[in-house]
Coordinates of C-alpha atoms in Angstrom, one line a residue:
M190 CA 136.6 178.2 106.9
D191 CA 133.5 176.5 108.5
L192 CA 133.2 172.8 109.2
R193 CA 130.7 172.0 106.4
T194 CA 133.0 173.6 103.8
R195 CA 136.0 171.6 105.1
E196 CA 133.9 168.5 104.9
A197 CA 132.9 169.2 101.3
I198 CA 136.5 169.8 100.4
R199 CA 137.4 166.5 102.0
Y200 CA 134.7 164.7 100.0
L201 CA 136.0 166.3 96.9
G202 CA 139.4 164.7 97.6
F203 CA 141.6 167.8 97.8
G204 CA 143.6 166.4 100.7
K205 CA 146.2 168.9 101.6
H206 CA 146.1 170.6 98.3
Q207 CA 145.0 174.2 98.0
V208 CA 141.4 174.7 96.8
D209 CA 140.9 177.1 94.0
I210 CA 138.7 180.2 94.2
Q211 CA 136.2 178.8 91.6
T212 CA 135.7 175.6 93.6
L213 CA 135.2 177.5 96.8
Q214 CA 132.6 179.7 95.0
L215 CA 130.8 176.5 93.7
I216 CA 130.8 175.1 97.3
Q217 CA 129.3 178.3 98.7
E218 CA 126.7 178.4 96.0
S219 CA 125.8 174.8 96.5
F220 CA 125.3 175.2 100.3
E221 CA 123.1 178.2 99.7
E222 CA 121.0 176.2 97.3
L223 CA 120.9 173.2 99.7
E224 CA 119.6 175.5 102.4
Q225 CA 116.7 176.4 100.1
L226 CA 116.0 173.0 98.5
A227 CA 116.7 170.3 101.1
E228 CA 113.7 168.8 102.8
K229 CA 115.5 167.5 105.9
K230 CA 113.6 164.7 107.6
A231 CA 114.6 162.2 110.2
V232 CA 113.0 159.4 112.2
Y233 CA 114.3 157.3 115.0
E234 CA 113.2 154.8 117.7
V235 CA 114.9 153.5 120.8
Y236 CA 115.1 149.7 121.3
E237 CA 116.4 147.4 124.0
L238 CA 119.7 145.8 122.9
L239 CA 120.7 142.2 123.4
M240 CA 124.2 141.0 122.4
K241 CA 125.5 137.5 122.3
N242 CA 128.2 135.6 120.4
E243 CA 129.1 138.7 118.2
S244 CA 125.5 139.1 117.1
V245 CA 123.3 142.1 117.9
Q246 CA 119.6 141.6 118.6
I247 CA 117.3 144.7 118.1
G248 CA 113.6 143.7 118.4
H249 CA 113.2 140.9 115.9
L250 CA 116.3 141.9 113.9
C251 CA 119.4 139.9 114.5
I252 CA 122.6 141.4 113.0
Q253 CA 125.8 139.4 112.5
S254 CA 128.6 142.0 112.6
K255 CA 131.8 141.8 114.6
K256 CA 132.5 145.5 114.1
L257 CA 129.0 146.6 115.1
Y258 CA 129.1 144.3 118.1
K259 CA 132.4 145.9 119.2
N260 CA 130.9 149.4 118.7
L261 CA 127.9 148.5 120.9
E262 CA 129.4 146.2 123.4
S263 CA 129.0 148.6 126.4
C264 CA 125.4 149.6 125.5
N265 CA 122.1 148.4 126.7
K266 CA 119.9 150.3 124.2
V267 CA 120.2 151.4 120.6
V268 CA 118.7 154.1 118.5
V269 CA 117.6 153.0 115.1
F270 CA 117.9 156.0 112.9
A271 CA 117.1 157.2 109.3
A272 CA 117.5 160.7 107.7
T273 CA 117.1 162.2 104.3
L274 CA 117.5 165.5 102.4
G275 CA 114.5 164.7 100.2
T276 CA 113.9 164.3 96.5
A277 CA 114.6 168.0 95.4
V278 CA 118.3 167.4 96.1
D279 CA 118.3 164.4 93.7
R280 CA 116.5 166.4 91.1
Q281 CA 119.0 169.3 91.3
L282 CA 121.9 166.8 91.1
R283 CA 120.5 165.3 87.9
K284 CA 120.0 168.7 86.4
Y285 CA 123.7 169.6 87.1
E286 CA 124.9 166.3 85.7
V287 CA 123.4 167.4 82.4
L288 CA 124.2 171.1 82.5
N289 CA 127.4 171.5 84.5
I290 CA 129.5 168.5 85.5
A291 CA 131.8 170.5 87.7
K292 CA 128.8 171.8 89.6
A293 CA 127.4 168.3 89.8
V294 CA 130.6 167.0 91.4
V295 CA 130.7 169.8 94.0
W296 CA 126.9 169.5 94.6
Q297 CA 127.4 165.8 95.4
A298 CA 130.1 166.6 97.9
C299 CA 128.2 169.5 99.5
A300 CA 125.0 167.4 99.8
A301 CA 127.0 164.6 101.5
A302 CA 128.5 167.2 104.0
F303 CA 125.0 168.8 104.5
L304 CA 123.5 165.4 105.3
E305 CA 126.3 164.6 107.8
E306 CA 125.7 167.9 109.5
F307 CA 121.9 167.2 109.7
C308 CA 122.6 163.8 111.2
D309 CA 125.0 165.3 113.7
E310 CA 122.2 167.7 114.7
I311 CA 119.7 164.9 115.2
Q312 CA 122.2 162.8 117.1
E313 CA 122.8 165.8 119.4
E314 CA 119.0 166.1 119.9
I315 CA 118.9 162.4 120.9
R316 CA 121.8 162.9 123.3
R317 CA 120.1 165.8 125.0
K318 CA 116.9 163.7 125.6
L319 CA 118.8 161.0 127.5
E320 CA 119.1 160.7 131.2
P321 CA 122.1 162.7 132.6
N322 CA 124.2 159.5 133.3
C323 CA 123.8 158.2 129.7
S324 CA 126.1 158.7 126.7
I325 CA 125.9 157.7 123.1
K326 CA 128.2 156.0 120.6
P327 CA 129.0 157.4 117.2
R328 CA 126.6 156.5 114.4
F329 CA 127.2 153.1 112.8
S330 CA 125.6 152.6 109.4
P331 CA 125.1 149.5 107.1
G332 CA 128.0 149.3 104.8
Y333 CA 130.6 150.1 107.5
G334 CA 133.0 147.3 108.0
D335 CA 131.2 144.0 108.1
F336 CA 127.8 145.5 108.8
S337 CA 126.1 144.4 105.6
I338 CA 124.2 146.9 103.5
S339 CA 121.5 144.2 103.2
Y340 CA 120.2 145.4 106.7
Q341 CA 119.0 148.7 105.1
D342 CA 115.6 147.1 104.3
D343 CA 115.1 145.9 107.9
I344 CA 116.0 149.2 109.4
L345 CA 113.7 151.2 107.1
S346 CA 110.9 148.7 107.9
M347 CA 111.4 149.0 111.7
L348 CA 111.1 152.8 111.3
N349 CA 108.3 152.7 108.7
A350 CA 110.6 155.2 107.0
T351 CA 109.0 154.9 103.6
K352 CA 105.7 156.3 104.9
R353 CA 107.2 158.6 107.5
I354 CA 110.0 160.3 105.6
G355 CA 109.8 159.0 102.1
I356 CA 113.0 156.7 101.9
T357 CA 112.7 153.7 99.6
L358 CA 115.2 151.1 98.5
T359 CA 116.3 150.0 95.0
D360 CA 116.8 146.3 94.3
A361 CA 120.5 146.9 94.9
K362 CA 119.7 148.2 98.4
M363 CA 120.6 151.8 97.6
M364 CA 118.4 154.4 99.2
S365 CA 116.2 156.9 97.3
P366 CA 116.5 159.8 97.8
S367 CA 120.2 159.2 97.3
K368 CA 121.1 161.6 100.1
S369 CA 119.7 159.5 102.8
V370 CA 121.2 157.5 105.6
T371 CA 120.3 154.8 108.1
A372 CA 122.3 154.1 111.3
L373 CA 122.4 152.6 114.7
I374 CA 123.5 154.7 117.7
G375 CA 124.4 152.9 120.9
I376 CA 123.2 154.2 124.3
C377 CA 125.3 153.5 127.3
D378 CA 124.3 153.8 131.0
S379 CA 127.3 155.7 132.1
K380 CA 129.5 158.4 130.6
E381 CA 132.4 157.0 128.7

C-alpha cells in the first residue's frame, strides 16, 4: 500500500482497523480523479528571520507563538509558503456531498492526503535549492499549537497568493479553495 493511500486511511480514522474493499476502491477512484482534476499551485518566498522574546519577525509581520518560536529557534531564514489544489476539487466535493456521501467522505480524506503529498514535493524542491550546508524544518501552519489562524491573511498578503494562485479567505479565516494550506518553513545554516 502506497503512502498516499495510508494517509487517506489515516484521515478516514480507521486506526488499526482493517479497511474494507469498497473503501479501498473509493480511495483508488478518488486519487485517480484528483490526478485529473487538481490544479496544483504553490507560491513561496524566503525572508530573513528575527526572533526575540518568543516572537517571530518576518518582514513587517510579527507573530506571537511559543510553539512557532521553538520550531524556528535555530533558523536565520524562513520560507513563507502557500499551496492549493484549486477550485475543481471543491466543486467535485460539493457534487459528492449531494450524490454520494460515502464518496464525499473518502474524497475529502484523499484530497487532504493529495495536498500533503504536493506540499512535501514543494518542500523538497525548496530543500534542493538551498546551499549544501543548509537544512529545513518541518512545515508549521497557522492553527498548529498557539500559532493563530488569524495570521492566514498576513501570509496570503505577503505572497500575493490571491492573485498568484487564487487563494482567498472567508470572514472566518478559512481558505478557499478549501484544499489549500499556508505554512512557514525554517531554514537553518547547518545540517541538524
